[in-house]
Coordinates of C-alpha atoms in Angstrom, one line a residue:
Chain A
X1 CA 0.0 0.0 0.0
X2 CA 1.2 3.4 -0.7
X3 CA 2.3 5.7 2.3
X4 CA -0.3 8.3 2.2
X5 CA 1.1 11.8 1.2
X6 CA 3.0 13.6 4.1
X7 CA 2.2 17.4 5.1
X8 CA 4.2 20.4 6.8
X9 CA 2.3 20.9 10.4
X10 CA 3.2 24.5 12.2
X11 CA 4.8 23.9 15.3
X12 CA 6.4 27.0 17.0
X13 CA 8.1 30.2 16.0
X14 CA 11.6 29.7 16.3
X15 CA 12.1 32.1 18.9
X16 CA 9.2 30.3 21.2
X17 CA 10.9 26.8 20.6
X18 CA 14.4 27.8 22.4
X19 CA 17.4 24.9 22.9
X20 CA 15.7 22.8 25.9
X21 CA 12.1 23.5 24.9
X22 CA 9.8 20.7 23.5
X23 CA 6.1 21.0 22.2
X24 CA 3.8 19.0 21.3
X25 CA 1.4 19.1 17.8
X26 CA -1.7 17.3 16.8
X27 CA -1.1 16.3 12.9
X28 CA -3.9 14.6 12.2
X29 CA -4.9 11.8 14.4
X30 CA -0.9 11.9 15.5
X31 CA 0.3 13.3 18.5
X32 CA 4.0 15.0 17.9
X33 CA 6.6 15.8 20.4
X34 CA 8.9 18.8 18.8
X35 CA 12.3 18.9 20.6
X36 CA 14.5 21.4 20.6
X37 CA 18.1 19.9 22.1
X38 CA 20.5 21.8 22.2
X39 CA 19.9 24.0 18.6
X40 CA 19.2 20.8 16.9
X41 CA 15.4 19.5 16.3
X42 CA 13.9 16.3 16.4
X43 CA 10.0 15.2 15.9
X44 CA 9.0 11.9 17.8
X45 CA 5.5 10.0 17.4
X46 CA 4.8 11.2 21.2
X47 CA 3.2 7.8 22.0
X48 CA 6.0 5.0 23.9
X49 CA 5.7 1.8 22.2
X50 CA 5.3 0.2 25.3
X51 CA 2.2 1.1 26.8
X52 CA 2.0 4.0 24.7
X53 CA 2.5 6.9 27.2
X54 CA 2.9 10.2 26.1
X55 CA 6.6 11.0 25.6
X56 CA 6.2 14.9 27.0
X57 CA 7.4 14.4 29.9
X58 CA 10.7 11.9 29.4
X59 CA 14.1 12.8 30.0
X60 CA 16.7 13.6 27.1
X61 CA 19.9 12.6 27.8
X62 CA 23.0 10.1 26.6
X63 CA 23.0 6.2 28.0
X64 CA 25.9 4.3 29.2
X65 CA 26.9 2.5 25.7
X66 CA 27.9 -1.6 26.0
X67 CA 30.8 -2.6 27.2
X68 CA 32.7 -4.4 29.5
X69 CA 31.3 -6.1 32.7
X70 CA 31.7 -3.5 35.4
X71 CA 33.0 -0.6 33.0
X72 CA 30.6 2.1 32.6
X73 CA 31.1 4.5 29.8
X74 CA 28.8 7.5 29.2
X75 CA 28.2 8.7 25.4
X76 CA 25.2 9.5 22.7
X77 CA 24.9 12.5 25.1
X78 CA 21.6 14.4 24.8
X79 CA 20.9 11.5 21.3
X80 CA 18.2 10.1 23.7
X81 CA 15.1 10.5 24.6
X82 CA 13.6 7.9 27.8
X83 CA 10.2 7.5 28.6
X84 CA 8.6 9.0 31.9
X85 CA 6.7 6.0 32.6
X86 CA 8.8 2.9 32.2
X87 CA 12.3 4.8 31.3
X88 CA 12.2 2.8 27.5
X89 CA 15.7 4.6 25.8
X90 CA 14.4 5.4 22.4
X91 CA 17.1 7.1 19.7
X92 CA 16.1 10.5 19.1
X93 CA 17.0 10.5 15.7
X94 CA 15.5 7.1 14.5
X95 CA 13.1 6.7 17.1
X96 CA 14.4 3.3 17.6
X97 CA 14.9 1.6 21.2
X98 CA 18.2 0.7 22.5
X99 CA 16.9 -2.8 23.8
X100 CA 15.6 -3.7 20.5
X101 CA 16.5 -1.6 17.6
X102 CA 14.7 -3.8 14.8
X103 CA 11.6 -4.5 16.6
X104 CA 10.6 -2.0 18.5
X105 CA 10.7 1.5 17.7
X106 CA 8.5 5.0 17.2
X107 CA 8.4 7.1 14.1
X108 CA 10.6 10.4 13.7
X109 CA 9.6 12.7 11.5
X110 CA 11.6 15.4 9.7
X111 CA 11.9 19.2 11.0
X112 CA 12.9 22.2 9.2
X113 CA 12.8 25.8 9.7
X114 CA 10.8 28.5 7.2
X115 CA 11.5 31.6 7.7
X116 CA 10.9 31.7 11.4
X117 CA 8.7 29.3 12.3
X118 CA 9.6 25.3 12.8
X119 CA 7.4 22.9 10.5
X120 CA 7.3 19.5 11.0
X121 CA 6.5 17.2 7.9
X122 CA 4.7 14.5 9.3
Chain B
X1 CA -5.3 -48.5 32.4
X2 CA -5.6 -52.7 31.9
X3 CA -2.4 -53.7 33.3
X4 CA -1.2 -55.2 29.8
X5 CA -1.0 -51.5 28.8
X6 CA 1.0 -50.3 32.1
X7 CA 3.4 -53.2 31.2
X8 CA 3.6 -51.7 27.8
X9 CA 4.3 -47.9 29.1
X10 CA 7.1 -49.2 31.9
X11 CA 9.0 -51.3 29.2
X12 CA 8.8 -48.5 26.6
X13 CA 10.0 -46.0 29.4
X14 CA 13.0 -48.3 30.1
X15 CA 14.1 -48.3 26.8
X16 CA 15.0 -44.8 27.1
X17 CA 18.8 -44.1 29.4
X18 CA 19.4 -41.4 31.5
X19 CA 21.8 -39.2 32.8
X20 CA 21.3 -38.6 36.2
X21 CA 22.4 -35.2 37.5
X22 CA 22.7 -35.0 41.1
X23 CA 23.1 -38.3 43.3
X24 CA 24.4 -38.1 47.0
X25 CA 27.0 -40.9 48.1
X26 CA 27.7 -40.6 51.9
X27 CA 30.0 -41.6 53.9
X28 CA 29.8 -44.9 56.2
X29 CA 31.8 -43.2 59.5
X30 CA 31.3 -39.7 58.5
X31 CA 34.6 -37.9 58.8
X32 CA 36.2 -40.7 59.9
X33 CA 35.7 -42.2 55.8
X34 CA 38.3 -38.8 54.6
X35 CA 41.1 -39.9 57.3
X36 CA 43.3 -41.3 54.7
X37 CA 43.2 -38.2 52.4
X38 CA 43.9 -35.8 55.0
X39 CA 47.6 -34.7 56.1
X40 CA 48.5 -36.2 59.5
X41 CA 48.2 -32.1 60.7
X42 CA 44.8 -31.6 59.4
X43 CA 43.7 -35.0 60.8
X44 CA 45.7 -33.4 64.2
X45 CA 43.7 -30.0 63.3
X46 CA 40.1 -31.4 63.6
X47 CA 40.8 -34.3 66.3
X48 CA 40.1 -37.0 63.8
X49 CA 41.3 -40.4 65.6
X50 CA 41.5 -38.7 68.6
X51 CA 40.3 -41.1 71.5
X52 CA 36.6 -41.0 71.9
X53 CA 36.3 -39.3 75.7
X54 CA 33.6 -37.2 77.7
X55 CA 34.1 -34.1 75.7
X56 CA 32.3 -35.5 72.8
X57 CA 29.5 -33.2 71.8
X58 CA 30.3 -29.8 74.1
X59 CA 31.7 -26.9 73.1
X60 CA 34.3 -26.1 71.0
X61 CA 35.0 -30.1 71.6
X62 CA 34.7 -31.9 68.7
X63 CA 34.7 -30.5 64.9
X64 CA 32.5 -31.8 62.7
X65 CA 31.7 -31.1 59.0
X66 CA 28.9 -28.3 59.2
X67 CA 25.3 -29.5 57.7
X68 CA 21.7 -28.7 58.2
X69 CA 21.0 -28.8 62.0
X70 CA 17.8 -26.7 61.5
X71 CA 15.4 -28.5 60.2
X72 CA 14.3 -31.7 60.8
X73 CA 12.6 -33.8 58.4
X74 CA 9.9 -36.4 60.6
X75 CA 10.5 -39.2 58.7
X76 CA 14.2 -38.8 57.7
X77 CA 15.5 -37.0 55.1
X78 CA 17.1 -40.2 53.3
X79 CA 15.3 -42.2 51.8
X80 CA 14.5 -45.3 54.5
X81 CA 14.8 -48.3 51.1
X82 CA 18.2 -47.3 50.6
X83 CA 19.2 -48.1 53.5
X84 CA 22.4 -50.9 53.2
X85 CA 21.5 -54.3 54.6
X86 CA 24.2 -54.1 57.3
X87 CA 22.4 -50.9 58.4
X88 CA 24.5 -49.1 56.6
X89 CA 23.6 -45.1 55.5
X90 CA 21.9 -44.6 52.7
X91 CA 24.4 -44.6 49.1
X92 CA 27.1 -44.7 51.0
X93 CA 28.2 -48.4 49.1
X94 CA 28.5 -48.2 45.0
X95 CA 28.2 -51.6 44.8
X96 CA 24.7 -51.5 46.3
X97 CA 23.6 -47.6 44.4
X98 CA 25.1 -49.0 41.1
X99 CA 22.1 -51.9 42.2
X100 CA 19.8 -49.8 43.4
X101 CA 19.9 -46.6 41.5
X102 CA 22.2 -47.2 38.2
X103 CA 20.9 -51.0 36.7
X104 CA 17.8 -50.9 37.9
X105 CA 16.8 -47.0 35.8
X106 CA 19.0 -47.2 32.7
X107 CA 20.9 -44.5 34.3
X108 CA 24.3 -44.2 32.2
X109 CA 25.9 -41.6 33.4
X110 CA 25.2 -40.4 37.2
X111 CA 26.9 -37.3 38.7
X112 CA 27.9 -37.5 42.6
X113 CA 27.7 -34.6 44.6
X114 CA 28.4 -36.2 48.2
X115 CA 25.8 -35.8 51.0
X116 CA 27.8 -35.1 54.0
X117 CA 30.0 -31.9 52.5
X118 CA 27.1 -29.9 51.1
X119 CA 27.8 -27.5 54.3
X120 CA 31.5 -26.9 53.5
X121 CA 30.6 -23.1 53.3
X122 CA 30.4 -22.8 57.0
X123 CA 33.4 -23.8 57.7
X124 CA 35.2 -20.9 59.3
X125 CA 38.2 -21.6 58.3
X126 CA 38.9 -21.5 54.7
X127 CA 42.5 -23.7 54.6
X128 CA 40.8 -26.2 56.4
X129 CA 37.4 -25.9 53.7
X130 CA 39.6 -26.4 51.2
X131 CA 41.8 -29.2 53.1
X132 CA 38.3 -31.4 53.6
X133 CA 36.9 -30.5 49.7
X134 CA 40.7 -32.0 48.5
X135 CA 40.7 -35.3 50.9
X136 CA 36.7 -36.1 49.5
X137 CA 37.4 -36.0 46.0
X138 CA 40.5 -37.7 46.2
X139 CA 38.4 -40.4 48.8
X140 CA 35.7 -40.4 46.0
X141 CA 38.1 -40.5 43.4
X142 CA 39.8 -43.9 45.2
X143 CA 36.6 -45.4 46.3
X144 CA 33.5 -44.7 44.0
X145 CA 34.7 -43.9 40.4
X146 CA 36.8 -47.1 40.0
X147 CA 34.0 -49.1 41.0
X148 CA 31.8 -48.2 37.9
X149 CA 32.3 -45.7 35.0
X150 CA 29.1 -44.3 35.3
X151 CA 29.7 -42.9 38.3
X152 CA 31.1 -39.3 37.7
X153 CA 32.2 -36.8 39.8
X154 CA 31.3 -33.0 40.6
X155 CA 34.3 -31.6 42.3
X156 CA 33.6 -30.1 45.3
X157 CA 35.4 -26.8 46.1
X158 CA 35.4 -25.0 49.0
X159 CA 33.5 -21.3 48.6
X160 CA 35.6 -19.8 51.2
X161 CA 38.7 -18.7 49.3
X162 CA 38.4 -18.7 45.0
X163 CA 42.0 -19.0 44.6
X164 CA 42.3 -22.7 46.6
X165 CA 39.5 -23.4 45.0
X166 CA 40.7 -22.6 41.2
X167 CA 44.1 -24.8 42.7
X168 CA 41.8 -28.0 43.2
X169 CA 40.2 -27.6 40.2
X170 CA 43.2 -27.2 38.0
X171 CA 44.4 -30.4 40.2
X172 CA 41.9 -32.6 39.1
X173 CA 40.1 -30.9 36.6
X174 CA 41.4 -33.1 33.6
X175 CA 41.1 -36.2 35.5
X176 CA 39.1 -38.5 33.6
X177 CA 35.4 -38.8 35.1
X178 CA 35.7 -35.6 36.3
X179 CA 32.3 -33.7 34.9
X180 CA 31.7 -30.7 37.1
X181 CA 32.6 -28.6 40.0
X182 CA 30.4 -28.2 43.2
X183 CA 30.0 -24.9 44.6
X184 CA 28.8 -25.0 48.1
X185 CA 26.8 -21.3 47.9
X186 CA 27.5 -18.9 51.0
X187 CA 26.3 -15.5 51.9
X188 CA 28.1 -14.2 48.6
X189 CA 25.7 -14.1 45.8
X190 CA 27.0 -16.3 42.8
X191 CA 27.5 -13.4 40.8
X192 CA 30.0 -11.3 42.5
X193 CA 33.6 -11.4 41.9
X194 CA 34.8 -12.9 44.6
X195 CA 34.1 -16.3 42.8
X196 CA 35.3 -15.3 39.5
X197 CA 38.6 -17.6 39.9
X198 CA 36.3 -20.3 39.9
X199 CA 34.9 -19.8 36.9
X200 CA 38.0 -19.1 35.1
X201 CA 39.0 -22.3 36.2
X202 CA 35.9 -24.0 35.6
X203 CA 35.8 -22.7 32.0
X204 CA 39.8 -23.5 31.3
X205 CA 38.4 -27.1 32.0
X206 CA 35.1 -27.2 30.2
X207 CA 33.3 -28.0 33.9
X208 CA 29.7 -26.7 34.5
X209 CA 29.7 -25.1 37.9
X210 CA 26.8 -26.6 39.7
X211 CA 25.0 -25.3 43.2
X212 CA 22.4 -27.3 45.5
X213 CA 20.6 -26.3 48.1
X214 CA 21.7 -27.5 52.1
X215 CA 24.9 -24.9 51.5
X216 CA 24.5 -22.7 54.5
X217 CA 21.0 -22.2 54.0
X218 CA 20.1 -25.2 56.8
X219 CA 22.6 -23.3 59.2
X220 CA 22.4 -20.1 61.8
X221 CA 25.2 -18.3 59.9
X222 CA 24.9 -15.2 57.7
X223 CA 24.0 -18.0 54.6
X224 CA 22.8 -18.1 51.4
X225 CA 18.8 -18.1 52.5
X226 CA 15.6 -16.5 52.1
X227 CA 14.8 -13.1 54.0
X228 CA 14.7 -14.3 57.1
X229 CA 14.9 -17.7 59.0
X230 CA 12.2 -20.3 58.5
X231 CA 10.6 -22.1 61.0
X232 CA 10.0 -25.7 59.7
X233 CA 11.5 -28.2 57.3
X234 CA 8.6 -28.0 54.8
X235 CA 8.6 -24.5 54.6
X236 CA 13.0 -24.1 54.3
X237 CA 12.7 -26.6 51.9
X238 CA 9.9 -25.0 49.8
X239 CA 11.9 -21.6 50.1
X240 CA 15.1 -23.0 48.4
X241 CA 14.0 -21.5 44.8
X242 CA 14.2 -18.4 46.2
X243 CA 17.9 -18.4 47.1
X244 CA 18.6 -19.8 43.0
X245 CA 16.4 -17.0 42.0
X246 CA 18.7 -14.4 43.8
X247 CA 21.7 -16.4 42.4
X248 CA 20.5 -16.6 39.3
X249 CA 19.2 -12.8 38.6
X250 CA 22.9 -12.0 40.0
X251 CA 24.7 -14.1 37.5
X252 CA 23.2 -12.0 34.4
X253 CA 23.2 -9.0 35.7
X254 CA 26.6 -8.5 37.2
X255 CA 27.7 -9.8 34.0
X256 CA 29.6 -12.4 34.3
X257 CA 28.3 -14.8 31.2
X258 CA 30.4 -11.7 29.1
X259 CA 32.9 -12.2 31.0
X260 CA 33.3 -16.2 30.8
X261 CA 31.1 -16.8 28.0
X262 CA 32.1 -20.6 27.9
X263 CA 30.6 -21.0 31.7
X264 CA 27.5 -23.3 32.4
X265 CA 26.0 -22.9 35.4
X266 CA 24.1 -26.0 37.1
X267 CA 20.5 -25.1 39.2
X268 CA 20.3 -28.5 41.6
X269 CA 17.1 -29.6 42.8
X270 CA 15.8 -25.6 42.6
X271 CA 12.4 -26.6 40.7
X272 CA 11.4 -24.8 37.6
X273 CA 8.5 -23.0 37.4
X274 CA 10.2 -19.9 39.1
X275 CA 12.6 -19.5 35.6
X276 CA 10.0 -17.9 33.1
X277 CA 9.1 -15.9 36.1
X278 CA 12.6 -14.6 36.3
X279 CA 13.2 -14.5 32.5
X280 CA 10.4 -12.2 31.7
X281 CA 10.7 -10.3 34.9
X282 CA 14.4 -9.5 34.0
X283 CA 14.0 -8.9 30.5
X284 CA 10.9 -6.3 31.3
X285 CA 13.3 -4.5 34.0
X286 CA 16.6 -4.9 31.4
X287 CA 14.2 -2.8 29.0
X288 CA 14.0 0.1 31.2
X289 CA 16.9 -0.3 33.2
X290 CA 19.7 -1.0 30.3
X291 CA 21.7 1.7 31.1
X292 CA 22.3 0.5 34.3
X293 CA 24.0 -3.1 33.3
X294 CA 24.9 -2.0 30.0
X295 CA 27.7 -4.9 29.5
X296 CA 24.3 -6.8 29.1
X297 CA 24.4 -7.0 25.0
X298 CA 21.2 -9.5 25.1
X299 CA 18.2 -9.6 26.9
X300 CA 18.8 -11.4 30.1
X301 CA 16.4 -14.2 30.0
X302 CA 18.9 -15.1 26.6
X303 CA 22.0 -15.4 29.0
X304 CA 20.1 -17.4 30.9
X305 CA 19.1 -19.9 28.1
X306 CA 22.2 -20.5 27.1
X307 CA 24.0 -20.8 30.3
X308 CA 21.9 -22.3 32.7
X309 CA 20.8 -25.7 33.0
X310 CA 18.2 -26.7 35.4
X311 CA 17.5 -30.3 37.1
X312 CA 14.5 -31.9 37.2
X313 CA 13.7 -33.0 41.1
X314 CA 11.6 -32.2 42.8
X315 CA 9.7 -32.7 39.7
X316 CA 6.7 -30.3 40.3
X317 CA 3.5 -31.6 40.1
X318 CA 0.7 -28.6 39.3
X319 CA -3.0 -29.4 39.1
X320 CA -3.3 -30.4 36.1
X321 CA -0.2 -32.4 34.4
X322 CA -0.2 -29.9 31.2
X323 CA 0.8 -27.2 33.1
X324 CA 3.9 -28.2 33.6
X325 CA 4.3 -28.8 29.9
X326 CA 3.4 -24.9 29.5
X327 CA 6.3 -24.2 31.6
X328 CA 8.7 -26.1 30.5
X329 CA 8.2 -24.7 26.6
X330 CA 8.5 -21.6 28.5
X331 CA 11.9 -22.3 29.6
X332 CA 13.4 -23.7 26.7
X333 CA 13.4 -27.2 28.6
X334 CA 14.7 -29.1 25.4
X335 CA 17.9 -27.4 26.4
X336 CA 17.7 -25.7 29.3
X337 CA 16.2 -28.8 31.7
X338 CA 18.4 -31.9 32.2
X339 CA 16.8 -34.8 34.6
X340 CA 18.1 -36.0 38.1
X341 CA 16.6 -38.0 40.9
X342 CA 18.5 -36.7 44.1
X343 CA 18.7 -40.7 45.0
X344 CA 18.8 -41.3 47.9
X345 CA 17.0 -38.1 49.3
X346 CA 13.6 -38.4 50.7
X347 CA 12.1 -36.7 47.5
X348 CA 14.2 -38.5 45.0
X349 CA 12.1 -38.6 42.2
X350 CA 12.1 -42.3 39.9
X351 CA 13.2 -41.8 36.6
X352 CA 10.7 -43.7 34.8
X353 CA 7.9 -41.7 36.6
X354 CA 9.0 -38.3 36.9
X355 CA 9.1 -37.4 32.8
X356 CA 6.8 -40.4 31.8
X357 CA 3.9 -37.8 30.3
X358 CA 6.7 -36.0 28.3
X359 CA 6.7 -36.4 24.8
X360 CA 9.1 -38.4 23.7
X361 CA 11.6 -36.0 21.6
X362 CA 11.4 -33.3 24.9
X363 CA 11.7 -36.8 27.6
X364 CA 15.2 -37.5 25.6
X365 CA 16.3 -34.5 25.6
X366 CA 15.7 -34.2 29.2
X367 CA 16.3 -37.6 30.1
X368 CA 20.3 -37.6 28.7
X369 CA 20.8 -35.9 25.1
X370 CA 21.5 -32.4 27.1
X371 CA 23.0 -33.5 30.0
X372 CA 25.3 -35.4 27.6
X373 CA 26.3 -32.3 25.9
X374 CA 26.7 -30.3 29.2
X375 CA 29.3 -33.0 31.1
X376 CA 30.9 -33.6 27.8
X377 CA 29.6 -37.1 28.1

């Protein structure tokens, strides 16, 4: 079946959508969380694959990435976005999880700035 | 059913051969039985061959090897038909076990994890732990291998001190017959490091490390137990899974199947039904909580598929008989389960009867074709 056309949805002006900030649009029947992290934006399905949660509230920060037993080594900073329910680590960028990248993930959406407002295409 | 077709089901059943993972030889006179393999200063050390006198049984009098003084079971907790016809302790004779236990249930293989040393953990001092877990398997290496080559041995080791016990088992890890190493469990939870020169050892050898319950847990030291002290036998002895279940969760997460990926790790006589629990419990926690074991690479319940191995008795018996099929395709049981009968315990289970409503591909699995691959048989 044919992915149905995608639109641009208004978010925020870029000045009301500062580095920290997040916001969340209704595109249709989808609920999207706009993040603004540090200059750089990313759009998330705002629904946790889990239990499906809204993802307003979750933390952004980086994970401890595998390694050794007992070695504990911090990276991906602010790349990650956890749930405020259940604490699920989903990739801010691919909207994948870090427990199981292939089978359980959200959709991202792309962001882009006109002029001075931040449009989601979604 | 007519008897014609019970006839028909026991002859079918003994067509199959097990491997039987945990069987208890004891000893005839106790401590006396290790004299020969202890130095004449350890024999000096624990008064053994010391006249018999009036200090026998008070204080600080007498040593003898630490064991389940807790709880007592009101009908005995050996079984009372294995007794020896001189009176003798239960399987403490291979002539009369390889009768008993080995020729009459097909068993081929049969792992012994003596009866008398399970409380080795308590032992306060750890030279003289070791001292005792070198003289038994040398004593069962003399007296019980030689007299069948079923009969194969779990090393014991003595918990107290890692580095004695990665000594013993580079000692007699390569001797033939040799299947396993027995890790009496203390108040250190099997996943910490303090035991990790065991498992390097272990794993140099290709030996499963295998627990049991009766480590400290029967004993009023700080032991490997349950919250809390149990008042009665039946309710300690129902408890047990709890202390694998701590053991177990400990293992993954500290991650130590990373670190010795070739080690297999042997649940004795811990039931079964509690290891989906613990699989899907850990694997819903490792989703959220990742970050905080993040040497984990695979979902926990996967480490613990591949690298523990679980032993039948107490067989559980549910309600209804299907149930315990369910759990056992929960757990993986065509290689995750491998059978044993605890002979001569009180709830040995009889090999014929415990798997008989299996179906047959899953009853050989369990019955030898894993254990086979896990002992290297």
């Amino acid at each position: 079946m044919r992915r149905p056309a995608t639109q641009p949805y208004f978010v925020a002006k870029v000045s009301e959508l500062g580095p920290g900030m997040r916001r969340v649009v209704e595109a249709g029947q989808r609920s999207i969380l706009v993040l603004n992290v540090d200059g750089a934006f990313y759009a998330i399905r705002n629904r946790c694959p889990h239990q499906g949660c809204s993802l307003e509230c979750g933390t952004v920060s980086g994970t401890m990435l595998p390694s050794d037993p007992q070695q504990l080594i911090y990276g991906r900073h602010n790349q990650i976005l956890r749930c405020p329910w259940h604490g699920w680590e989903l990739d801010l960028r691919t909207g994948r999880s870090l427990f199981d990248p292939e089978g359980v993930r959200v959709a991202t959406y792309p962001v882009r700035i006109e002029g001075d407002s931040v449009v989601v295409e979604a | 059913m007519a008897t014609t077709e019970l006839a028909g089901k026991r002859a079918k059943e003994e067509s199959i051969s097990f491997v039987d993972a945990d069987v208890h030889p004891h000893f005839r006179q106790g401590l006396r039985d290790l004299m020969p393999y202890l130095s004449d200063a350890w024999r000096k050390r624990v008064g053994l061959g010391a006249a018999e006198s009036w200090t026998k049984g008070l204080p600080a009098s007498e040593f003898t090897l630490p064991t389940n003084r807790l709880y007592l079971h009101t009908k005995g907790a050996l079984r009372l038909d294995a007794v020896g016809p001189d009176g003798s302790p239960p399987a403490s004779d291979p002539k009369l076990v390889r009768e008993q236990l080995l020729d009459r249930f097909n068993i081929s293989a049969a792992v012994l994890i003596g009866g008398n040393m399970f409380g080795l953990g308590g032992v306060p001092d750890a030279d003289l732990a070791a001292a005792l877990a070198t003289a038994y398997n040398d004593y069962m290496l003399d007296t019980w291998l030689p007299v069948d080559s079923r009969y194969k041995l779990a090393l014991y080791v003595a918990p107290q001190d890692p580095v004695l016990a990665a000594k013993e088992i580079d000692r007699l890890g390569e001797r033939p017959g040799v299947v396993a190493v027995y890790l009496p469990l203390i108040n250190i939870l099997m996943g910490n490091r303090h035991f990790y020169p065991v498992y390097e050892a272990a794993t140099r050898h290709g030996l499963p490390v295998m627990v049991h319950p009766n480590s400290i847990d029967g004993q009023l030291v700080a032991g490997a137990r349950m919250v809390g002290i149990p008042s009665y036998y039946i309710e300690w002895h129902a408890g047990l899974s709890t202390i694998f279940m701590a053991n177990a969760a400990s293992l993954v997460c500290e991650g130590v199947y990373e670190r010795f990926p070739g080690l297999k790790t042997v649940f004795c006589e811990g039931g079964l039904s509690w290891v989906p629990h613990l699989m899907w419990r850990l694997d819903k926690n490792w989703k959220a909580l990742r970050d905080e074991v993040p040497w984990l690479k695979r979902r926990p319940s996967e480490y613990m598929l591949e690298h523990m191995r679980f032993s039948t008795q107490p067989i559980e018996e549910p309600e209804r008989p299907e149930y315990l099929l369910q759990i056992l395709e929960m757990m993986h049981a065509e290689r995750t389960v491998i059978f044993s009968s605890d002979f001569p315990h009180w709830d040995a289970d009889d090999p014929f009867w415990a798997l008989a409503k299996l179906p047959d591909q899953l009853k050989r699995r369990i019955a030898h074709e894993t254990a086979r691959e896990l002992f290297g048989l």
